[in-house]
PDB file of C-alpha atoms in Angstrom:
ATOM      1  CA  MET A   1     -37.642  51.199  39.082  1.00 93.00           C
ATOM      2  CA  LEU A   2     -35.192  49.851  41.644  1.00 97.00           C
ATOM      3  CA  SER A   3     -33.640  52.543  43.796  1.00 97.00           C
ATOM      4  CA  VAL A   4     -30.912  51.595  46.275  1.00 98.00           C
ATOM      5  CA  THR A   5     -29.754  54.328  48.640  1.00 98.00           C
ATOM      6  CA  ASP A   6     -26.777  54.215  51.021  1.00 98.00           C
ATOM      7  CA  LEU A   7     -26.916  50.428  51.377  1.00 98.00           C
ATOM      8  CA  ARG A   8     -24.648  49.133  54.130  1.00 98.00           C
ATOM      9  CA  LYS A   9     -23.744  45.727  55.498  1.00 97.00           C
ATOM     10  CA  THR A  10     -21.525  45.289  58.530  1.00 96.00           C
ATOM     11  CA  TYR A  11     -21.002  41.828  59.969  1.00 92.00           C
ATOM     12  CA  SER A  12     -21.048  41.345  63.724  1.00 89.00           C
ATOM     13  CA  GLY A  13     -17.268  40.941  63.693  1.00 87.00           C
ATOM     14  CA  GLY A  14     -17.007  44.514  62.409  1.00 89.00           C
ATOM     15  CA  GLU A  15     -16.154  43.846  58.753  1.00 91.00           C
ATOM     16  CA  GLU A  16     -17.886  46.284  56.385  1.00 95.00           C
ATOM     17  CA  ALA A  17     -19.025  44.418  53.280  1.00 96.00           C
ATOM     18  CA  LEU A  18     -20.999  47.366  51.864  1.00 97.00           C
ATOM     19  CA  ARG A  19     -20.214  50.995  52.632  1.00 97.00           C
ATOM     20  CA  GLY A  20     -23.072  53.166  51.490  1.00 97.00           C
ATOM     21  CA  VAL A  21     -23.715  51.927  47.951  1.00 98.00           C
ATOM     22  CA  SER A  22     -26.404  53.772  45.962  1.00 98.00           C
ATOM     23  CA  LEU A  23     -27.756  52.787  42.547  1.00 98.00           C
ATOM     24  CA  ASP A  24     -30.862  53.213  40.378  1.00 97.00           C
ATOM     25  CA  VAL A  25     -31.903  50.584  37.811  1.00 97.00           C
ATOM     26  CA  GLY A  26     -34.953  50.862  35.579  1.00 95.00           C
ATOM     27  CA  GLY A  27     -36.489  50.670  32.141  1.00 93.00           C
ATOM     28  CA  ASN A  28     -35.110  47.828  30.063  1.00 93.00           C
ATOM     29  CA  GLU A  29     -31.457  48.390  30.873  1.00 95.00           C
ATOM     30  CA  THR A  30     -28.853  45.818  31.807  1.00 97.00           C
ATOM     31  CA  VAL A  31     -26.545  47.022  34.590  1.00 98.00           C
ATOM     32  CA  ALA A  32     -23.398  44.995  35.293  1.00 98.00           C
ATOM     33  CA  VAL A  33     -21.637  45.096  38.666  1.00 98.00           C
ATOM     34  CA  ILE A  34     -17.937  44.246  38.482  1.00 97.00           C
ATOM     35  CA  GLY A  35     -15.070  44.225  40.932  1.00 96.00           C
ATOM     36  CA  PRO A  36     -12.427  42.009  42.537  1.00 95.00           C
ATOM     37  CA  SER A  37     -13.196  39.104  44.828  1.00 91.00           C
ATOM     38  CA  GLY A  38     -14.468  40.398  48.161  1.00 91.00           C
ATOM     39  CA  ALA A  39     -15.632  43.718  46.705  1.00 95.00           C
ATOM     40  CA  GLY A  40     -19.195  43.129  47.914  1.00 95.00           C
ATOM     41  CA  LYS A  41     -20.897  42.280  44.614  1.00 95.00           C
ATOM     42  CA  SER A  42     -22.814  39.204  45.747  1.00 93.00           C
ATOM     43  CA  THR A  43     -23.551  40.798  49.104  1.00 95.00           C
ATOM     44  CA  PHE A  44     -25.064  43.760  47.261  1.00 97.00           C
ATOM     45  CA  ILE A  45     -27.409  41.539  45.236  1.00 95.00           C
ATOM     46  CA  SER A  46     -28.425  39.402  48.208  1.00 94.00           C
ATOM     47  CA  CYS A  47     -29.113  42.460  50.384  1.00 96.00           C
ATOM     48  CA  ILE A  48     -31.511  43.844  47.786  1.00 96.00           C
ATOM     49  CA  ASN A  49     -33.898  40.898  48.127  1.00 92.00           C
ATOM     50  CA  ARG A  50     -32.873  40.304  51.752  1.00 95.00           C
ATOM     51  CA  LEU A  51     -31.341  36.877  51.395  1.00 93.00           C
ATOM     52  CA  THR A  52     -28.761  38.744  53.450  1.00 94.00           C
ATOM     53  CA  GLU A  53     -30.089  41.326  55.885  1.00 95.00           C
ATOM     54  CA  PRO A  54     -28.480  44.738  55.307  1.00 97.00           C
ATOM     55  CA  THR A  55     -27.376  46.858  58.236  1.00 96.00           C
ATOM     56  CA  ASP A  56     -28.777  50.136  56.932  1.00 96.00           C
ATOM     57  CA  GLY A  57     -30.003  51.937  53.850  1.00 97.00           C
ATOM     58  CA  GLN A  58     -33.027  51.890  51.570  1.00 97.00           C
ATOM     59  CA  VAL A  59     -34.076  49.496  48.817  1.00 97.00           C
ATOM     60  CA  GLU A  60     -37.178  50.694  46.974  1.00 97.00           C
ATOM     61  CA  LEU A  61     -38.905  48.833  44.166  1.00 96.00           C
ATOM     62  CA  ASP A  62     -41.539  51.016  42.528  1.00 95.00           C
ATOM     63  CA  GLY A  63     -41.636  53.137  45.671  1.00 93.00           C
ATOM     64  CA  VAL A  64     -41.971  50.263  48.169  1.00 95.00           C
ATOM     65  CA  ASP A  65     -39.136  50.077  50.718  1.00 94.00           C
ATOM     66  CA  ILE A  66     -38.241  46.389  50.778  1.00 96.00           C
ATOM     67  CA  LEU A  67     -36.187  46.755  53.964  1.00 94.00           C
ATOM     68  CA  ARG A  68     -39.238  47.802  55.988  1.00 93.00           C
ATOM     69  CA  LEU A  69     -41.351  44.794  55.015  1.00 95.00           C
ATOM     70  CA  SER A  70     -41.845  41.539  56.880  1.00 94.00           C
ATOM     71  CA  GLY A  71     -43.932  38.396  56.726  1.00 92.00           C
ATOM     72  CA  LYS A  72     -46.462  38.211  53.917  1.00 90.00           C
ATOM     73  CA  ASP A  73     -45.623  41.692  52.635  1.00 94.00           C
ATOM     74  CA  LEU A  74     -41.977  40.707  52.178  1.00 93.00           C
ATOM     75  CA  ARG A  75     -42.896  37.434  50.481  1.00 90.00           C
ATOM     76  CA  ASN A  76     -45.164  39.305  48.085  1.00 91.00           C
ATOM     77  CA  ALA A  77     -42.440  41.852  47.320  1.00 93.00           C
ATOM     78  CA  ARG A  78     -39.971  39.071  46.535  1.00 92.00           C
ATOM     79  CA  ARG A  79     -42.329  37.829  43.822  1.00 92.00           C
ATOM     80  CA  ASP A  80     -41.433  41.018  41.940  1.00 94.00           C
ATOM     81  CA  MET A  81     -37.700  40.227  42.058  1.00 95.00           C
ATOM     82  CA  GLY A  82     -36.643  37.317  39.891  1.00 94.00           C
ATOM     83  CA  MET A  83     -33.414  35.798  41.219  1.00 93.00           C
ATOM     84  CA  ILE A  84     -30.978  33.875  39.019  1.00 93.00           C
ATOM     85  CA  PHE A  85     -28.260  32.103  40.965  1.00 88.00           C
ATOM     86  CA  GLN A  86     -24.657  31.304  40.183  1.00 82.00           C
ATOM     87  CA  GLU A  87     -25.097  27.644  41.154  1.00 80.00           C
ATOM     88  CA  PHE A  88     -28.509  27.413  39.427  1.00 83.00           C
ATOM     89  CA  ASN A  89     -30.355  26.509  42.683  1.00 85.00           C
ATOM     90  CA  LEU A  90     -32.489  23.862  40.985  1.00 92.00           C
ATOM     91  CA  VAL A  91     -34.133  20.835  42.615  1.00 91.00           C
ATOM     92  CA  GLU A  92     -32.097  18.157  40.876  1.00 91.00           C
ATOM     93  CA  ARG A  93     -34.630  15.315  41.165  1.00 92.00           C
ATOM     94  CA  LEU A  94     -37.473  17.370  39.691  1.00 93.00           C
ATOM     95  CA  THR A  95     -38.163  17.852  36.006  1.00 95.00           C
ATOM     96  CA  VAL A  96     -37.381  20.974  34.037  1.00 96.00           C
ATOM     97  CA  MET A  97     -41.072  21.899  34.000  1.00 96.00           C
ATOM     98  CA  GLU A  98     -41.436  21.421  37.756  1.00 94.00           C
ATOM     99  CA  ASN A  99     -38.405  23.612  38.388  1.00 95.00           C
ATOM    100  CA  VAL A 100     -39.697  26.329  36.075  1.00 96.00           C
ATOM    101  CA  LEU A 101     -43.164  26.288  37.631  1.00 94.00           C
ATOM    102  CA  SER A 102     -41.616  26.742  41.068  1.00 92.00           C
ATOM    103  CA  GLY A 103     -41.303  30.369  40.001  1.00 91.00           C
ATOM    104  CA  ARG A 104     -45.086  30.572  40.479  1.00 90.00           C
ATOM    105  CA  LEU A 105     -45.121  29.134  44.017  1.00 87.00           C
ATOM    106  CA  GLY A 106     -45.585  32.589  45.505  1.00 81.00           C
ATOM    107  CA  TYR A 107     -48.897  32.902  43.667  1.00 80.00           C
ATOM    108  CA  VAL A 108     -50.608  29.648  44.717  1.00 75.00           C
ATOM    109  CA  SER A 109     -52.013  28.394  47.996  1.00 71.00           C
ATOM    110  CA  THR A 110     -49.861  26.387  50.386  1.00 67.00           C
ATOM    111  CA  TRP A 111     -51.889  23.244  49.603  1.00 65.00           C
ATOM    112  CA  ASN A 112     -51.514  23.655  45.834  1.00 68.00           C
ATOM    113  CA  ALA A 113     -47.831  24.459  46.268  1.00 62.00           C
ATOM    114  CA  PHE A 114     -47.390  21.217  48.246  1.00 61.00           C
ATOM    115  CA  ARG A 115     -49.133  19.266  45.472  1.00 71.00           C
ATOM    116  CA  ARG A 116     -47.301  21.286  42.792  1.00 74.00           C
ATOM    117  CA  LYS A 117     -50.661  22.110  41.245  1.00 78.00           C
ATOM    118  CA  PHE A 118     -50.686  25.130  38.947  1.00 85.00           C
ATOM    119  CA  SER A 119     -53.241  26.797  36.728  1.00 88.00           C
ATOM    120  CA  GLY A 120     -53.506  26.125  33.039  1.00 90.00           C
ATOM    121  CA  ASP A 121     -52.314  29.669  32.368  1.00 92.00           C
ATOM    122  CA  ASP A 122     -49.188  29.061  34.449  1.00 92.00           C
ATOM    123  CA  VAL A 123     -48.412  25.834  32.607  1.00 93.00           C
ATOM    124  CA  GLU A 124     -48.983  27.465  29.209  1.00 94.00           C
ATOM    125  CA  ARG A 125     -46.716  30.348  30.187  1.00 93.00           C
ATOM    126  CA  ALA A 126     -44.030  27.896  31.314  1.00 95.00           C
ATOM    127  CA  TYR A 127     -44.092  26.132  27.942  1.00 96.00           C
ATOM    128  CA  GLU A 128     -43.799  29.486  26.169  1.00 95.00           C
ATOM    129  CA  VAL A 129     -40.817  30.527  28.273  1.00 94.00           C
ATOM    130  CA  LEU A 130     -39.080  27.164  27.846  1.00 96.00           C
ATOM    131  CA  ASP A 131     -39.381  27.558  24.087  1.00 95.00           C
ATOM    132  CA  ARG A 132     -38.022  31.075  24.372  1.00 93.00           C
ATOM    133  CA  VAL A 133     -34.921  30.006  26.298  1.00 94.00           C
ATOM    134  CA  GLY A 134     -34.225  27.148  23.904  1.00 94.00           C
ATOM    135  CA  LEU A 135     -35.438  24.246  26.043  1.00 96.00           C
ATOM    136  CA  ALA A 136     -38.551  23.185  24.131  1.00 96.00           C
ATOM    137  CA  GLY A 137     -38.826  19.405  24.331  1.00 95.00           C
ATOM    138  CA  HIS A 138     -36.829  19.197  27.585  1.00 96.00           C
ATOM    139  CA  GLU A 139     -39.749  19.825  29.945  1.00 96.00           C
ATOM    140  CA  ASN A 140     -39.785  16.221  31.218  1.00 96.00           C
ATOM    141  CA  ASP A 141     -36.015  15.895  31.640  1.00 97.00           C
ATOM    142  CA  ARG A 142     -34.705  15.789  35.185  1.00 96.00           C
ATOM    143  CA  ALA A 143     -32.602  18.765  36.166  1.00 95.00           C
ATOM    144  CA  ASP A 144     -29.629  16.547  36.997  1.00 94.00           C
ATOM    145  CA  GLU A 145     -29.547  15.301  33.397  1.00 95.00           C
ATOM    146  CA  LEU A 146     -28.836  18.751  31.971  1.00 95.00           C
ATOM    147  CA  SER A 147     -25.625  20.530  31.040  1.00 94.00           C
ATOM    148  CA  GLY A 148     -24.503  23.608  32.934  1.00 92.00           C
ATOM    149  CA  GLY A 149     -25.762  25.925  30.220  1.00 93.00           C
ATOM    150  CA  GLN A 150     -29.139  24.178  30.136  1.00 95.00           C
ATOM    151  CA  ARG A 151     -29.432  24.418  33.919  1.00 93.00           C
ATOM    152  CA  GLN A 152     -28.768  28.135  33.789  1.00 93.00           C
ATOM    153  CA  ARG A 153     -31.493  28.480  31.158  1.00 95.00           C
ATOM    154  CA  VAL A 154     -33.908  26.672  33.474  1.00 96.00           C
ATOM    155  CA  GLY A 155     -32.990  29.154  36.214  1.00 94.00           C
ATOM    156  CA  ILE A 156     -33.666  32.041  33.835  1.00 95.00           C
ATOM    157  CA  ALA A 157     -37.002  30.543  32.767  1.00 95.00           C
ATOM    158  CA  ARG A 158     -38.020  30.058  36.407  1.00 95.00           C
ATOM    159  CA  ALA A 159     -37.317  33.723  37.135  1.00 95.00           C
ATOM    160  CA  VAL A 160     -39.139  34.940  34.013  1.00 95.00           C
ATOM    161  CA  VAL A 161     -42.358  33.027  34.775  1.00 94.00           C
ATOM    162  CA  GLN A 162     -42.592  35.006  38.007  1.00 94.00           C
ATOM    163  CA  ARG A 163     -43.345  38.042  35.824  1.00 93.00           C
ATOM    164  CA  PRO A 164     -40.906  40.084  37.926  1.00 95.00           C
ATOM    165  CA  LYS A 165     -40.294  43.814  37.895  1.00 95.00           C
ATOM    166  CA  ILE A 166     -36.522  43.240  37.936  1.00 96.00           C
ATOM    167  CA  LEU A 167     -34.093  40.361  37.429  1.00 96.00           C
ATOM    168  CA  LEU A 168     -31.283  40.015  39.967  1.00 97.00           C
ATOM    169  CA  VAL A 169     -28.512  37.845  38.546  1.00 96.00           C
ATOM    170  CA  ASP A 170     -25.551  36.545  40.543  1.00 94.00           C
ATOM    171  CA  GLU A 171     -22.524  35.464  38.467  1.00 92.00           C
ATOM    172  CA  PRO A 172     -24.507  33.510  35.823  1.00 92.00           C
ATOM    173  CA  THR A 173     -21.483  32.652  33.656  1.00 90.00           C
ATOM    174  CA  SER A 174     -18.849  31.733  36.237  1.00 85.00           C
ATOM    175  CA  SER A 175     -19.046  27.977  35.582  1.00 82.00           C
ATOM    176  CA  LEU A 176     -19.780  28.129  31.858  1.00 90.00           C
ATOM    177  CA  ASP A 177     -17.554  27.997  28.799  1.00 92.00           C
ATOM    178  CA  PRO A 178     -17.151  31.210  26.751  1.00 92.00           C
ATOM    179  CA  GLU A 179     -19.628  30.252  24.026  1.00 93.00           C
ATOM    180  CA  THR A 180     -22.321  29.261  26.522  1.00 93.00           C
ATOM    181  CA  SER A 181     -21.604  32.389  28.579  1.00 93.00           C
ATOM    182  CA  ARG A 182     -22.348  34.573  25.574  1.00 94.00           C
ATOM    183  CA  ALA A 183     -25.520  32.640  24.847  1.00 93.00           C
ATOM    184  CA  VAL A 184     -26.705  33.243  28.421  1.00 93.00           C
ATOM    185  CA  MET A 185     -25.858  36.936  28.227  1.00 95.00           C
ATOM    186  CA  ASP A 186     -27.647  37.196  24.868  1.00 95.00           C
ATOM    187  CA  LEU A 187     -30.716  35.661  26.484  1.00 94.00           C
ATOM    188  CA  LEU A 188     -30.681  37.944  29.528  1.00 94.00           C
ATOM    189  CA  THR A 189     -30.270  41.140  27.533  1.00 94.00           C
ATOM    190  CA  THR A 190     -32.939  40.066  25.043  1.00 94.00           C
ATOM    191  CA  ILE A 191     -35.392  39.473  27.898  1.00 92.00           C
ATOM    192  CA  ALA A 192     -34.554  42.896  29.331  1.00 92.00           C
ATOM    193  CA  ALA A 193     -35.167  44.596  26.004  1.00 92.00           C
ATOM    194  CA  GLU A 194     -38.285  42.710  24.904  1.00 92.00           C
ATOM    195  CA  ASP A 195     -40.061  42.381  28.263  1.00 92.00           C
ATOM    196  CA  GLU A 196     -39.078  45.790  29.655  1.00 93.00           C
ATOM    197  CA  ILE A 197     -37.506  44.072  32.671  1.00 95.00           C
ATOM    198  CA  PRO A 198     -34.315  45.700  33.968  1.00 96.00           C
ATOM    199  CA  VAL A 199     -31.460  43.331  34.770  1.00 97.00           C
ATOM    200  CA  LEU A 200     -28.929  43.871  37.565  1.00 97.00           C
ATOM    201  CA  ILE A 201     -26.124  41.386  37.149  1.00 97.00           C
ATOM    202  CA  ASN A 202     -22.917  40.570  39.022  1.00 95.00           C
ATOM    203  CA  ILE A 203     -20.283  39.373  36.608  1.00 95.00           C
ATOM    204  CA  HIS A 204     -16.543  38.850  36.828  1.00 90.00           C
ATOM    205  CA  GLU A 205     -15.794  38.779  33.093  1.00 93.00           C
ATOM    206  CA  VAL A 206     -15.061  42.404  32.281  1.00 95.00           C
ATOM    207  CA  ASN A 207     -15.195  41.726  28.552  1.00 95.00           C
ATOM    208  CA  LEU A 208     -18.767  40.439  28.825  1.00 96.00           C
ATOM    209  CA  ALA A 209     -19.789  43.431  30.936  1.00 97.00           C
ATOM    210  CA  ILE A 210     -18.398  45.772  28.288  1.00 97.00           C
ATOM    211  CA  GLU A 211     -20.055  43.842  25.457  1.00 97.00           C
ATOM    212  CA  TYR A 212     -23.533  43.427  26.937  1.00 97.00           C
ATOM    213  CA  ALA A 213     -24.227  45.998  29.662  1.00 97.00           C
ATOM    214  CA  ASP A 214     -25.822  49.390  29.129  1.00 97.00           C
ATOM    215  CA  ARG A 215     -24.139  50.626  32.296  1.00 98.00           C
ATOM    216  CA  ILE A 216     -21.297  49.312  34.442  1.00 98.00           C
ATOM    217  CA  VAL A 217     -20.832  49.764  38.191  1.00 98.00           C
ATOM    218  CA  GLY A 218     -17.485  49.035  39.810  1.00 98.00           C
ATOM    219  CA  LEU A 219     -17.237  48.032  43.472  1.00 97.00           C
ATOM    220  CA  ARG A 220     -14.077  47.877  45.521  1.00 97.00           C
ATOM    221  CA  ASP A 221     -13.921  47.143  49.259  1.00 96.00           C
ATOM    222  CA  GLY A 222     -17.675  47.607  49.550  1.00 96.00           C
ATOM    223  CA  GLU A 223     -17.719  51.042  47.908  1.00 97.00           C
ATOM    224  CA  LYS A 224     -18.861  52.186  44.482  1.00 97.00           C
ATOM    225  CA  VAL A 225     -15.780  53.537  42.729  1.00 97.00           C
ATOM    226  CA  PHE A 226     -17.094  53.654  39.154  1.00 97.00           C
ATOM    227  CA  GLU A 227     -20.394  54.082  37.335  1.00 98.00           C
ATOM    228  CA  GLY A 228     -20.807  54.797  33.666  1.00 97.00           C
ATOM    229  CA  PRO A 229     -21.383  53.410  30.166  1.00 97.00           C
ATOM    230  CA  PRO A 230     -19.035  50.670  28.892  1.00 97.00           C
ATOM    231  CA  GLU A 231     -17.055  53.094  26.733  1.00 97.00           C
ATOM    232  CA  GLU A 232     -15.957  54.970  29.858  1.00 97.00           C
ATOM    233  CA  LEU A 233     -14.457  51.844  31.432  1.00 96.00           C
ATOM    234  CA  ASP A 234     -10.951  52.715  30.286  1.00 95.00           C
ATOM    235  CA  GLU A 235      -7.614  51.522  31.672  1.00 93.00           C
ATOM    236  CA  ALA A 236      -7.605  54.059  34.478  1.00 94.00           C
ATOM    237  CA  ALA A 237     -11.127  53.085  35.577  1.00 96.00           C
ATOM    238  CA  GLN A 238     -10.346  49.361  35.501  1.00 95.00           C
ATOM    239  CA  SER A 239      -7.158  49.870  37.462  1.00 95.00           C
ATOM    240  CA  GLN A 240      -9.038  51.908  40.060  1.00 94.00           C
ATOM    241  CA  ILE A 241     -11.637  49.133  40.434  1.00 96.00           C
ATOM    242  CA  TYR A 242      -9.261  46.186  40.588  1.00 94.00           C
ATOM    243  CA  ARG A 243      -6.107  47.712  42.083  1.00 90.00           C
ATOM    244  CA  GLY A 244      -7.205  50.902  43.750  1.00 84.00           C
ATOM    245  CA  ALA A 245      -4.722  52.981  41.768  1.00 73.00           C
ATOM    246  CA  PRO A 246      -4.309  54.387  38.241  1.00 66.00           C
ATOM    247  CA  PRO A 247      -2.323  52.260  35.771  1.00 61.00           C
ATOM    248  CA  ASP A 248       0.763  54.455  35.858  1.00 59.00           C
ATOM    249  CA  GLU A 249       1.184  53.555  39.528  1.00 55.00           C
ATOM    250  CA  GLU A 250       0.356  49.849  39.437  1.00 50.00           C
ATOM    251  CA  GLY A 251       0.989  48.797  35.836  1.00 49.00           C
ATOM    252  CA  ASP A 252      -1.514  47.552  33.301  1.00 51.00           C
ATOM    253  CA  PRO A 253      -5.096  46.966  34.513  1.00 45.00           C
ATOM    254  CA  VAL A 254      -6.622  43.519  34.628  1.00 47.00           C
ATOM    255  CA  VAL A 255      -9.092  42.672  31.862  1.00 47.00           C
ATOM    256  CA  GLY A 256     -11.145  39.634  30.865  1.00 48.00           C
ATOM    257  CA  ARG A 257     -11.401  37.368  33.915  1.00 45.00           C
ATOM    258  CA  PRO A 258      -9.639  39.386  36.638  1.00 47.00           C
ATOM    259  CA  ASP A 259     -10.115  36.806  39.370  1.00 45.00           C
ATOM    260  CA  GLU A 260     -10.925  33.192  38.605  1.00 41.00           C
ATOM    261  CA  THR A 261     -12.085  32.641  42.187  1.00 41.00           C
ATOM    262  CA  ASP A 262     -14.462  35.598  42.194  1.00 42.00           C
ATOM    263  CA  GLY A 263     -17.922  34.770  43.411  1.00 41.00           C
ATOM    264  CA  THR A 264     -17.127  31.094  44.052  1.00 38.00           C
ATOM    265  CA  GLU A 265     -16.017  31.265  47.663  1.00 39.00           C
ATOM    266  CA  GLU A 266     -18.519  31.182  50.475  1.00 41.00           C
ATOM    267  CA  VAL A 267     -17.471  31.658  54.083  1.00 41.00           C
ATOM    268  CA  VAL A 268     -19.772  31.283  57.057  1.00 38.00           C
ATOM    269  CA  ARG A 269     -19.109  34.218  59.326  1.00 43.00           C
ATOM    270  CA  ASP A 270     -21.090  35.115  62.416  1.00 43.00           C
ATOM    271  CA  GLY A 271     -23.905  32.794  61.370  1.00 42.00           C
ATOM    272  CA  GLU A 272     -24.239  34.301  57.886  1.00 46.00           C
ATOM    273  CA  ILE A 273     -22.929  33.269  54.492  1.00 43.00           C
ATOM    274  CA  LYS A 274     -20.494  35.927  53.338  1.00 48.00           C
ATOM    275  CA  ARG A 275     -19.655  36.019  49.649  1.00 50.00           C
ATOM    276  CA  GLY A 276     -17.555  38.276  47.507  1.00 53.00           C
TER     277      GLY A 276
END
């Protein structure tokens, strides 16, 4: 169970990216976080595993407060959080298999990690996961030879071989075509259901959130303004998330892809990467 309580992030310039966001994620559920560009979605995900250091709050995974850990304890805790990135975050010159096995680096010695030497069980597991994500036969392909959809599948496989307690997913469909986006979402929700791994996912396509998520969370200006099942994400709720007002005040709400730039801009501010 992931339990986030009153999570806050204030940059040194005074901008509040997160303003006391709380959320529980567990079981085999898929929770989608939506909101306009700059709402704090990517900051929320990156604060959970401390790629970005939060200012205050609690992040507990199975009762362990991630924000109070450091050094080896933090590295060990991160093994339990599989991260899937918007830009895939693969090593382009390495093979598919080498990229997937990098998900096991936290479990091997520094010397074996340097030599990229893994156990037979790890290699067998990697082959199984590659078959599961539809990449059987591609294990020796270089990452830079793959399509965008295939690269995202490699990123998913890498996270799954970690045997994590939760998958944290940052805008996995932003650079993919609609058909490939649905294939990726099918894969993520299937993994959640079959492996009993909850999935917390930032996504800017509202239609995909409605179609695939068990629960939807709406952020606006760093605050949680909506939480509920997809059927409760009506016009009024969408307008509140994306415009800050009900539809009778601002017109029809935005649906589908409310902001084509969402999640793609990165700005270095006060020595940190700030994303929407």
